[in-house]
Coordinates of C-alpha atoms and ligand atoms in Angstrom, one line a residue:
X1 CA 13.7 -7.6 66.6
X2 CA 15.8 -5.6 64.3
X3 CA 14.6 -2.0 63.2
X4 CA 12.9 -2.1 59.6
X5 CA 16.3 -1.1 58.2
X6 CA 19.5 -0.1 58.9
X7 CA 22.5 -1.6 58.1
X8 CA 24.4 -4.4 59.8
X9 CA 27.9 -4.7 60.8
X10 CA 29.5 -6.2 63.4
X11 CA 25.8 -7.8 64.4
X12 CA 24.0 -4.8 65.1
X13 CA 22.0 -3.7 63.2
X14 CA 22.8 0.6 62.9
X15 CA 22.1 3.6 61.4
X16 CA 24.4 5.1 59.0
X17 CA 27.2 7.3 59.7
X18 CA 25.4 10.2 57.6
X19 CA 21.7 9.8 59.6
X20 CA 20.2 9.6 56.1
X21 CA 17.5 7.5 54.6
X22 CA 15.6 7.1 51.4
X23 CA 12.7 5.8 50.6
X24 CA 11.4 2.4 48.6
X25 CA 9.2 3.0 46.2
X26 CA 6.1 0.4 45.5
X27 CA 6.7 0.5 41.5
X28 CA 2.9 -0.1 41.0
X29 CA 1.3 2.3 42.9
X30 CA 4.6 5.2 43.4
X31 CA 3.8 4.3 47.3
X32 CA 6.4 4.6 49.5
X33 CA 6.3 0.8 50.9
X34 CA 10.3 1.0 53.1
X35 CA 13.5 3.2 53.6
X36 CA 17.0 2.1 53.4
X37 CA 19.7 4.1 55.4
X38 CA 21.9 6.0 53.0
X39 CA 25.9 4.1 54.1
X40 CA 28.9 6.0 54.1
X41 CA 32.4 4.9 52.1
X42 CA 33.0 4.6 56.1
X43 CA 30.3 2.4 56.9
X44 CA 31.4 0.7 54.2
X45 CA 35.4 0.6 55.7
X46 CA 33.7 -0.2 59.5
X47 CA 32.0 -3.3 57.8
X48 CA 35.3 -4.5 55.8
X49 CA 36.7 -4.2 59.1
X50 CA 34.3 -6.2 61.1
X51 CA 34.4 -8.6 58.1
X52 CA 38.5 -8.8 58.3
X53 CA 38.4 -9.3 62.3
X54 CA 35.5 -12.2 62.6
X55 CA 37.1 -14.2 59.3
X56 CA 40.1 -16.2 61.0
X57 CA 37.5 -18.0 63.7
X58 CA 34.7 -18.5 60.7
X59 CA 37.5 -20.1 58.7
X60 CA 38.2 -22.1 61.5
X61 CA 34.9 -23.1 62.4
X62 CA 34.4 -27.1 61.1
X63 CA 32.5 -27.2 57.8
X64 CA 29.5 -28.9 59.0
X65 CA 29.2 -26.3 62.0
X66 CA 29.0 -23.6 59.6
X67 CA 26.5 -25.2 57.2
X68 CA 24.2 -26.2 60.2
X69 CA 23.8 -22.3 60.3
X70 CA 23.2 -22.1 56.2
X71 CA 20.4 -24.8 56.6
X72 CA 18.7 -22.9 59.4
X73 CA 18.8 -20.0 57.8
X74 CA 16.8 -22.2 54.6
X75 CA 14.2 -22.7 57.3
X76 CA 13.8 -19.4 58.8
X77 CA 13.4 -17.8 55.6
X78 CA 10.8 -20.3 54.5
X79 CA 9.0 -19.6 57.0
X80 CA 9.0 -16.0 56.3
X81 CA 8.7 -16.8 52.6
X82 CA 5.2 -15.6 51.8
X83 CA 5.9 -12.4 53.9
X84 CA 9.1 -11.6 52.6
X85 CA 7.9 -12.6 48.8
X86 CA 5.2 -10.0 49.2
X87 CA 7.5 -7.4 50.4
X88 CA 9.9 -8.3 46.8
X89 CA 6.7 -8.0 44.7
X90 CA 6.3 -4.5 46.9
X91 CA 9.5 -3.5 45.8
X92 CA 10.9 -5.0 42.6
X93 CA 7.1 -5.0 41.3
X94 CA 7.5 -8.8 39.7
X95 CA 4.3 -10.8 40.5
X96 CA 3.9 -12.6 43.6
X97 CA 3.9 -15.9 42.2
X98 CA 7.6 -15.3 40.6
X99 CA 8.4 -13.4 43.7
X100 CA 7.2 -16.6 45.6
X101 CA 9.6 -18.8 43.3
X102 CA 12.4 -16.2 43.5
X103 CA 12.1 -17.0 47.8
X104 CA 11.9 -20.8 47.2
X105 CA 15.2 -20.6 45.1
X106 CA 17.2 -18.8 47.6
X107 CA 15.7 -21.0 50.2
X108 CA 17.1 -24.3 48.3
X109 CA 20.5 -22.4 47.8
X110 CA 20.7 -21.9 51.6
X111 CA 20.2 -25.7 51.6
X112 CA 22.4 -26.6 49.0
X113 CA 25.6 -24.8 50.1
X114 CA 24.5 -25.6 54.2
X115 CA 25.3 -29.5 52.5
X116 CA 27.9 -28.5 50.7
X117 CA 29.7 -26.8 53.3
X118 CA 30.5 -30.6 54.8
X119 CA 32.2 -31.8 51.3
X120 CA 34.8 -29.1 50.9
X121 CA 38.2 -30.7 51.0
X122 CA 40.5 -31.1 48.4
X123 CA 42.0 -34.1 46.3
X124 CA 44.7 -36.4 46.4
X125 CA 47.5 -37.6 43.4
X126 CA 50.2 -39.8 43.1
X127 CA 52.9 -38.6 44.3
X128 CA 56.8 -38.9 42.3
X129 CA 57.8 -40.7 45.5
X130 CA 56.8 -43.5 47.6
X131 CA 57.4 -41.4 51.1
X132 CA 55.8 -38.6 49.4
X133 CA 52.1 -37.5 49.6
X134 CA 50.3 -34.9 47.2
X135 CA 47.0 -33.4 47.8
X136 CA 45.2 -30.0 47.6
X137 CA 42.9 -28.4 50.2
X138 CA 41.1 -25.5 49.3
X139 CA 41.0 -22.4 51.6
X140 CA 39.1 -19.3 52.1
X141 CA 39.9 -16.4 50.2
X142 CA 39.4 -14.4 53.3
X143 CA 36.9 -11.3 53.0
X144 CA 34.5 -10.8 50.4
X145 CA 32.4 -7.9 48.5
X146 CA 29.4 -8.5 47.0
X147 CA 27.4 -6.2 44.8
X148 CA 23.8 -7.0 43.9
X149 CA 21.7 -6.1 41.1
X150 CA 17.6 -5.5 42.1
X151 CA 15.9 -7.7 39.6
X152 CA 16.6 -10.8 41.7
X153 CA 17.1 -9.3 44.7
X154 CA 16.5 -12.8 46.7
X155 CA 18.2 -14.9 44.5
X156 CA 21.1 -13.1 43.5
X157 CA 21.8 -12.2 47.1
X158 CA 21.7 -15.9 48.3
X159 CA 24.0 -17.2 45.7
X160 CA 26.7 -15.0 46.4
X161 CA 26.5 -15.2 49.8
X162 CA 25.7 -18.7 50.7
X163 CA 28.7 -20.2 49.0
X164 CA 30.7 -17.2 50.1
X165 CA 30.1 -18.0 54.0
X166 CA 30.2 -22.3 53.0
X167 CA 33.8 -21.8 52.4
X168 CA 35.1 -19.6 55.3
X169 CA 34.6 -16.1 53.9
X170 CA 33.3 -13.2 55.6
X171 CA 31.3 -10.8 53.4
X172 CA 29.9 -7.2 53.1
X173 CA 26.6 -7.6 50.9
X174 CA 26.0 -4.5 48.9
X175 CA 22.0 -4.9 47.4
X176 CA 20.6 -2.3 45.0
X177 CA 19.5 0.2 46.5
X178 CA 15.6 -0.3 44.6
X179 CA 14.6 -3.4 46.3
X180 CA 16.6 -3.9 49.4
X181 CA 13.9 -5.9 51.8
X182 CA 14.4 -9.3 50.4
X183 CA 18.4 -9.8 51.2
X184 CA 17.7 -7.7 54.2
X185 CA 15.9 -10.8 55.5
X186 CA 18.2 -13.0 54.4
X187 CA 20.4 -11.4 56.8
X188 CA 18.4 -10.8 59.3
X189 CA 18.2 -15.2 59.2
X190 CA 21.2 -15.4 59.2
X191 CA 21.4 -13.7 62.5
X192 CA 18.7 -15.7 63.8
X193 CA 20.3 -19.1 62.8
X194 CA 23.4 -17.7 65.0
X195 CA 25.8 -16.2 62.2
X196 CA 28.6 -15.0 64.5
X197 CA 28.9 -11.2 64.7
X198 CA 31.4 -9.9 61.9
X199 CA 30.8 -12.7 59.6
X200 CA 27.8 -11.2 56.9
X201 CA 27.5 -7.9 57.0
X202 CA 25.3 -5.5 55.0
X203 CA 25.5 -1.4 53.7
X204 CA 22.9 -0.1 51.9
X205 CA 23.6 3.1 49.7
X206 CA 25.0 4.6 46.5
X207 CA 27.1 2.4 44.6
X208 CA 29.3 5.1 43.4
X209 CA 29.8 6.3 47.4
X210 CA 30.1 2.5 47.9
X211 CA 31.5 0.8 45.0
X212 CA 34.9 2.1 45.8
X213 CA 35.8 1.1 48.7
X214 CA 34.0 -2.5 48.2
X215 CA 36.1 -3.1 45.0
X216 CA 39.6 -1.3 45.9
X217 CA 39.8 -1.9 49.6
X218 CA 43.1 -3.5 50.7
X219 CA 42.0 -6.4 52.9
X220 CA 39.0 -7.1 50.5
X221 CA 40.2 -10.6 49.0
X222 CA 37.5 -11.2 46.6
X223 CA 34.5 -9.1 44.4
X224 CA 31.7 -11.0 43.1
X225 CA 29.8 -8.4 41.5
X226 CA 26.0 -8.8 38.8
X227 CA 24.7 -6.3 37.5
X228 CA 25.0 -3.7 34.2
X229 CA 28.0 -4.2 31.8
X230 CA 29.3 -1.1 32.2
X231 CA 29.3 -0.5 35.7
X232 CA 30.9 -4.2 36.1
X233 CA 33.2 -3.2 33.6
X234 CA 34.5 -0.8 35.8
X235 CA 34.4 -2.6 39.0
X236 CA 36.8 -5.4 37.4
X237 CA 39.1 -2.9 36.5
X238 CA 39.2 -1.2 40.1
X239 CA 39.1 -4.5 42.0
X240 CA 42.0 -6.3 39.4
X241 CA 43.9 -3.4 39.9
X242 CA 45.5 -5.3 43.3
X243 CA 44.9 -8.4 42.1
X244 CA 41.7 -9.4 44.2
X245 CA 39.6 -12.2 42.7
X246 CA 36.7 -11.3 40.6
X247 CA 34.0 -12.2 39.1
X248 CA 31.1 -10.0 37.2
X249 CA 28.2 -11.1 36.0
X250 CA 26.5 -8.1 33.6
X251 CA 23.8 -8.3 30.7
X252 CA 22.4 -10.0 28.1
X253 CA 20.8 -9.5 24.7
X254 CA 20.0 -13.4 24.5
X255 CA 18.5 -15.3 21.4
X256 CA 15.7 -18.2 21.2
X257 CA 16.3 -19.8 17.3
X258 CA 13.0 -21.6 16.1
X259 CA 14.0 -23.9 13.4
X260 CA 10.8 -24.8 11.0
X261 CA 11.0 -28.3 13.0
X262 CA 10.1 -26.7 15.8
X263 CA 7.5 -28.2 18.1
X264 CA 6.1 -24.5 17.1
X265 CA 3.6 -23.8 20.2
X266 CA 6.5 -25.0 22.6
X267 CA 8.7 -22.3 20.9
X268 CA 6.1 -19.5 21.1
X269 CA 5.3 -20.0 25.0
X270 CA 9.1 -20.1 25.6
X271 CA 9.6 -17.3 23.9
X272 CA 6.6 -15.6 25.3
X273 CA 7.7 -16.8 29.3
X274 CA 11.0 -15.6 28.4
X275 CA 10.6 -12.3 26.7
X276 CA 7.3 -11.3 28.8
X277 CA 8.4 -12.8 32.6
X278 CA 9.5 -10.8 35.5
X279 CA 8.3 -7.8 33.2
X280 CA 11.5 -8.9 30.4
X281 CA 14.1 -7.7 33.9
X282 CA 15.9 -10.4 33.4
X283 CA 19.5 -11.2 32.6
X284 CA 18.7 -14.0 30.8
X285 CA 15.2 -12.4 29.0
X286 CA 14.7 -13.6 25.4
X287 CA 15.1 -10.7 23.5
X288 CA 15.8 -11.8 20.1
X289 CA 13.4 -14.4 18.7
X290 CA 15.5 -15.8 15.6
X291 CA 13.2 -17.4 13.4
X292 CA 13.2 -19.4 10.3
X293 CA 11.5 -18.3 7.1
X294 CA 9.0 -20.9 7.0
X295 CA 7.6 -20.6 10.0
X296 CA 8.3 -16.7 10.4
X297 CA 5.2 -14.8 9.7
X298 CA 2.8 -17.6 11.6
X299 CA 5.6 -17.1 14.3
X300 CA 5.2 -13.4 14.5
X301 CA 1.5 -13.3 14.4
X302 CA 1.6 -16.0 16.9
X303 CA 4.0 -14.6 19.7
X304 CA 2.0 -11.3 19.5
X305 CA -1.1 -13.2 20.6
X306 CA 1.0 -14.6 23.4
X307 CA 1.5 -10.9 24.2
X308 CA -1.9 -9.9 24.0
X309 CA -3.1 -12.3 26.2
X310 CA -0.8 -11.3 29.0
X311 CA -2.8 -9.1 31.9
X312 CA -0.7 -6.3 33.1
X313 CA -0.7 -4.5 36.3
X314 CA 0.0 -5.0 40.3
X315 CA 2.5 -8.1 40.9
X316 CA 0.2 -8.4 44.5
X317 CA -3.2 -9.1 42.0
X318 CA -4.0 -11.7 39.9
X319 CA -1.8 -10.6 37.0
X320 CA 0.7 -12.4 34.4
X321 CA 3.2 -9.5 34.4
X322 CA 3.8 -6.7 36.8
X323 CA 5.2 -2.9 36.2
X324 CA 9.2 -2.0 35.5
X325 CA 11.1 -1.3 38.5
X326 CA 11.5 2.5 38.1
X327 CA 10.4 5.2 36.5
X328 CA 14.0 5.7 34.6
X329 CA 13.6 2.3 33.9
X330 CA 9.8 2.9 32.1
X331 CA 11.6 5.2 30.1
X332 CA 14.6 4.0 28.6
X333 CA 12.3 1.1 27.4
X334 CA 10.1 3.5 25.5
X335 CA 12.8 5.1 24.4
X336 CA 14.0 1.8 23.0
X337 CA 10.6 1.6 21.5
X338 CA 11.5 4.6 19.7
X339 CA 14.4 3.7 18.5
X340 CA 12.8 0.3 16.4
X341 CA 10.4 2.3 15.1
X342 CA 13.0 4.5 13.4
X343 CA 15.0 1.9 12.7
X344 CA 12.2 0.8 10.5
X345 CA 11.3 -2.4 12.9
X346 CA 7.7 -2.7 12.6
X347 CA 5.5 -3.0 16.1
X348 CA 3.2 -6.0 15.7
X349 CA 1.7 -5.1 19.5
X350 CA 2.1 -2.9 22.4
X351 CA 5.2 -0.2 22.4
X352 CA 3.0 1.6 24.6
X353 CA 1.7 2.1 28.3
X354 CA -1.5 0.0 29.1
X355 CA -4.2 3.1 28.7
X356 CA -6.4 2.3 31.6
X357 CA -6.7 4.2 34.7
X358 CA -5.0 2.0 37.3
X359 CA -2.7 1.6 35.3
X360 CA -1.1 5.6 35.2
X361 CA 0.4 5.9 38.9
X362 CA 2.8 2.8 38.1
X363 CA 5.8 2.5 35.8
X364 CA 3.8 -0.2 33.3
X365 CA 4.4 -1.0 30.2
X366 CA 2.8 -3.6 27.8
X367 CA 4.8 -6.1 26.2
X368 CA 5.7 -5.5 22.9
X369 CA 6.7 -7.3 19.9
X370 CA 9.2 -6.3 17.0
X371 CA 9.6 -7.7 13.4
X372 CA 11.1 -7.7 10.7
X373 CA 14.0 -6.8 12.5
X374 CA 17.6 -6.3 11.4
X375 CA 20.6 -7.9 13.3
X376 CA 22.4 -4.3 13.0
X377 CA 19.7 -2.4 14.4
X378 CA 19.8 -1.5 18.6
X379 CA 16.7 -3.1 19.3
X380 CA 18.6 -6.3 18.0
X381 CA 22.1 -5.4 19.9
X382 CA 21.5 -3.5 23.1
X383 CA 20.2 -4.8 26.2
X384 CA 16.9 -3.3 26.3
X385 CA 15.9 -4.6 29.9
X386 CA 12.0 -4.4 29.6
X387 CA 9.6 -6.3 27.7
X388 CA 10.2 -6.2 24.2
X389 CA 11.2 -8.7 22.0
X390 CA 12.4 -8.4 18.6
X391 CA 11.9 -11.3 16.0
X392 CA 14.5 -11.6 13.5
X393 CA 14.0 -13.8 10.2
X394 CA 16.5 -15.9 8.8
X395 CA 16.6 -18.4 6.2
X396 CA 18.7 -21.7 7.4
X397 CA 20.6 -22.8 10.9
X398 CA 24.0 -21.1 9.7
X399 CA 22.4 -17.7 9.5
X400 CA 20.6 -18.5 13.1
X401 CA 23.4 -19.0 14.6
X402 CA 25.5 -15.8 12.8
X403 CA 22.9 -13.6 13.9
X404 CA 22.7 -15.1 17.9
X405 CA 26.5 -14.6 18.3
X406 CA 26.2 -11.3 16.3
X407 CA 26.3 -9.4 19.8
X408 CA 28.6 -8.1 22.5
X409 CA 26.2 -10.3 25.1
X410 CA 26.3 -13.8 25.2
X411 CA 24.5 -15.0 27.9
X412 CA 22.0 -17.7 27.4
X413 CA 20.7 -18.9 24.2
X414 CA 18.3 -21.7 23.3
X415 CA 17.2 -23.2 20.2
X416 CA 13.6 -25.2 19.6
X417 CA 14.2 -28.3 16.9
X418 CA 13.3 -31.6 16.7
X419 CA 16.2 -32.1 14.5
X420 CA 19.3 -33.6 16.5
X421 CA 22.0 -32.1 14.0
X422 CA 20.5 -28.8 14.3
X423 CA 20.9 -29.6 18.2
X424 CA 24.4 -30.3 18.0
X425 CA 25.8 -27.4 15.4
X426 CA 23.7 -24.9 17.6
X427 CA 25.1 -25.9 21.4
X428 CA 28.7 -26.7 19.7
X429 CA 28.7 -23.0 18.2
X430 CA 26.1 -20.6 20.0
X431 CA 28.9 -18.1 21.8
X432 CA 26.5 -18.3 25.2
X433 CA 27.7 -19.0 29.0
X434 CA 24.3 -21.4 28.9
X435 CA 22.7 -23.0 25.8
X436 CA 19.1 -24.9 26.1
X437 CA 17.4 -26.9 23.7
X438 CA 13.9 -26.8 23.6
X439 CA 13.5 -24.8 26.5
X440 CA 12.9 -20.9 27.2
X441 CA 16.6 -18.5 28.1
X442 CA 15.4 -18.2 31.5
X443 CA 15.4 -20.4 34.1
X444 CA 18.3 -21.8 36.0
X445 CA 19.1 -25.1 38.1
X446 CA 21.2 -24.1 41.1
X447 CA 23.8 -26.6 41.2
X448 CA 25.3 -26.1 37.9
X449 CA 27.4 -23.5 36.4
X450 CA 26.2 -19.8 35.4
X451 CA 28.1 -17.4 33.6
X452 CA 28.4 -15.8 30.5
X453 CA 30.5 -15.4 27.7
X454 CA 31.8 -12.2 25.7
X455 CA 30.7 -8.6 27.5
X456 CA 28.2 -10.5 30.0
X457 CA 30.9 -11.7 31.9
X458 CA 34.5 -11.1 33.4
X459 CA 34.3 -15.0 32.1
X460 CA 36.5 -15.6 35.3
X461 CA 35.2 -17.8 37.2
X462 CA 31.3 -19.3 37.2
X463 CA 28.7 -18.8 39.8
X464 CA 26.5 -21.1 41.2
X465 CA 27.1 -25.1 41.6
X466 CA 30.4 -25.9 42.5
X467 CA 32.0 -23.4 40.4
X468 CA 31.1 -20.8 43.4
X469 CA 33.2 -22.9 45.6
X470 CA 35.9 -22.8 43.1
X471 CA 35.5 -18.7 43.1
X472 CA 35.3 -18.7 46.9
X473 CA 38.3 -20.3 47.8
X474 CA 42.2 -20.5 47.2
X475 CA 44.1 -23.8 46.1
X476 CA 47.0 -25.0 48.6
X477 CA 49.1 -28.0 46.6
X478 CA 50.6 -29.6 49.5
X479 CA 54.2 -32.0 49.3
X480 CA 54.5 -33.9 51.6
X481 CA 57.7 -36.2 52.9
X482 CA 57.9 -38.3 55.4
Ligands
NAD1 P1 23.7 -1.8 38.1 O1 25.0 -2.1 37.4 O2 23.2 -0.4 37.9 O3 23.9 -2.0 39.7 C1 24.3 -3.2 40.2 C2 24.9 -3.0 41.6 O4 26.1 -2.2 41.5 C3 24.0 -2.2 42.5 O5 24.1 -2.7 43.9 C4 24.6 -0.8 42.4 O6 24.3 0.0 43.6 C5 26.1 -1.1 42.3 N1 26.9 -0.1 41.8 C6 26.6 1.0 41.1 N2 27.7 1.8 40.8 C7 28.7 1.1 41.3 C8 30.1 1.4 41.4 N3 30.7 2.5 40.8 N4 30.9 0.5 42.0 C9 30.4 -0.6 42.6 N5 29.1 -0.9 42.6 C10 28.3 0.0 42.0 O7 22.7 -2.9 37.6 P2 21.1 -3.0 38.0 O8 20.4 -1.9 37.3 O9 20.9 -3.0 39.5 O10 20.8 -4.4 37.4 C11 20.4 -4.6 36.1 C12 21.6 -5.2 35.3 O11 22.0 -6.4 35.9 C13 21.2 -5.6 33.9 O12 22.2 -5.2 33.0 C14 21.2 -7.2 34.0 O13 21.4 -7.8 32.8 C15 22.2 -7.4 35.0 N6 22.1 -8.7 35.6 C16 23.0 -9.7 35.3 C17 22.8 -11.0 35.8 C18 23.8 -12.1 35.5 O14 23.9 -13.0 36.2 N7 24.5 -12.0 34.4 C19 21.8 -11.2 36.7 C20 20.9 -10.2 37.0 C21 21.0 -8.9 36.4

């Protein structure tokens, strides 16, 4: 068995050059629940080069040989799902029942990319000639970083790597350093399932100790990189530098529009599920609810039931929303809190920590609802990354959709209308990586694109589906006489 942590490279699973560890913190009780070694920028270098040296066999390795080893490592972790979804709930603090769903989905993208791995190939045209042939093959791009947020810290993880490794890449796997158990097991699977050495590889630590050599490192051929805009603004600019593919995925201030046709309970639950769920940690949160005038003050009063109905507390009890990540985390959301009220936003409920006893050694907060909210204000522009929802009123579909591209973000956005113009106009001109109609921001399926637009995204290339095989790989055209 591998030690509790460590990092891996090479196959083994090692301590760190500097002999350091810190702790993981249980962000319901402060409990210290795990310990991640603290990597060096030369554990870092030792695992690029591991990487480099195991990529030409794994390349070479037949498609359907290498996702045999994807699909058994689908089958290891489910087997260890319940265990390793407990240990994510330990961690990240989302209930166990989203933690469970979080497992499921990176299970189903081992599965998905072990299949995919057989169908890689490349296409063929017409050629100018008769005794000429045309085609394209896609390649590898060779070695790979990725850097890993903690609010999915399964299924972000798994959807980096699993395509990465589908297409002949080798990777180092960066997670977060809050929340590392989850992709720990994924790689500890992919051991099991008979990764050869050298082929994933994973450093726990600092990003800023990290991040360098991950993004600027000479035989790194590719960065695929979520997480906050401005450290992935950064990280594009240190991995473009030599030209390396990359890809970042980064925040969200996203916008649910209820239109007075509105199935109007639909659009409250959705807005609720998406504001409220995994504690509002979300990329894809709804944080703006952009509602019309005739429906706007039942709206309000209505969401704000949602929100009182919600119980708060431990993701491992019977709860319906679990305690930020952090303690810095806690904070910056009541300082956002703040900042509406002085904005002159009015607080319909919460803004504050849940009073009761159990609640005081864990970073909770109670979900908190905003009107009469200004599109100019912060708590209508800035990623607040908690909880809190802010419901802006407007007074026809043109306004709605000026106010849900009036951001920097533009992640996901979804509209609820029975009316099929309405449908139209909103997905033809919401400036968003992923509209929905008549269903809540969050929520992905696997095999399609993801991505945002504006300063969520690099906007290079999309993740998931078969746009991750696109990012993953290199385009040969190939001429050929005979
Ligand atoms: P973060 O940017 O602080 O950290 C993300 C990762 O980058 C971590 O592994 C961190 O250690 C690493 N890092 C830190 N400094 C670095 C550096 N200088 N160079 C390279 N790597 C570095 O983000 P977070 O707090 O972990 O995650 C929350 C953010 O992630 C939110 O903004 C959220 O919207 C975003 N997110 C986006 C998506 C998406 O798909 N768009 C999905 C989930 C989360």
């Amino acid at each position: 068995m591998p030690p509790a942590s460590g990092i891996y490279v090479d196959g083994e699973w090692v301590e760190s050059s500097t002999g350091e560890t810190t702790g993981v913190e249980d962000p319901a009780t402060g409990e210290t629940v795990g310990e991640i070694h603290v990597a060096s920028a030369s554990d870092a270098e030792r695992a690029i080069e591991a990487a480099v040296g195991a990529q030409a066999e794994w390349a070479a390795t037949p498609g359907p040989e290498r996702g045999a080893i994807l699909r058994r490592t689908g089958e290891l972790l489910a087997e260890r799902k319940d265990g390793v979804a407990e240990t994510l709930t330990r961690e990240e603090g989302k209930t166990l029942a989203e933690a469970s769903g979080e497992v499921q989905r990176a299970v189903d993208i081992f599965h998905y990319y072990g299949e995919k791995a057989r169908e890689i190939g490349g296409t063929v045209k017409a050629a100018s000639s008769s005794e000429k042939r045309l085609r394209t093959e896609k390649e590898p791009l060779g070695t790979v970083s990725l850097i890993t947020p903690w609010n999915y810290p399964i299924a972000i993880p798994a959807w980096k790597l699993a395509p990465a490794l589908a297409t002949g890449n080798t990777a180092v796997l960066k997670p977060a350093t809050v929340a590392p158990g989850p992709s720990r097991a994924i790689v500890e699977c992919l051991a099991e399932a008979g990764l050869p050495a050298g082929v994933a590889n994973y450093v726990t630590g600092s990003g800023s100790e990290l991040g360098p050599v991950l993004t600027e490192h000479e035989d790194v051929d590719g960065v695929s990189f979520t997480g906050s805009t401005v450290v992935g603004t950064g990280v594009y600019q240190s991995a473009a530098a030599d030209m390396k593919r990359v890809q970042c995925e980064m925040g969200g201030k996203n916008p649910t529009v209820v239109a007075p046709s509105a199935d109007f309970e639909a659009a409250v639950e959705a807005v609720g599920a998406g504001a409220f769920g995994v504690t509002g940690q979300a990329c894809t949160a709804c944080s703006r609810a952009v509602v019309h005038e005739d429906v706007y003050d039942e709206f309000v009063s209505a969401v704000a039931d949602y929100a009182e109905s919600l119980t708060v507390g431990s993701g491992l009890d019977d709860v319906d929303m679990g305690p930020h990540v952090t303690a810095d985390e806690l904070e910056s959301t009541l300082e956002y809190v703040d900042i509406a009220r002085d904005e002159g936003a009015t607080l319909v409920t919460g803004g504050g920590r849940p009073s009761d006893d159990d609640a005081a050694a864990g970073h909770f907060v109670e979900p908190t609802v905003f009107a009469d909210v200004e599109s100019d204000m912060r708590i209508a522009r800035e990623e607040v990354f908690g909880p809190v929802l802010a419901v802006i009123e407007v007074s026809d579909l043109d306004e709605a959709i000026a106010v849900a591209n009036d951001v920097e973000f533009g992640l996901s956005a979804s509209i609820f209308t029975q009316d099929l113009s309405e449908t139209h106009a909103f997905t033809d001109r919401v400036e968003a990586g992923v509209a929905k109609v008549n269903e809540k921001t969050t929520g992905l399926e696997l095999h399609v694109p993801f991505g945002g637009y504006k300063g969520s995204s690099t906007n290079t290339y999309r993740e998931q589906g078969d746009a991750a095989i696109d990012f993953f790989t290199s385009t040969k055209t190939v001429y050929l006489n005979y």
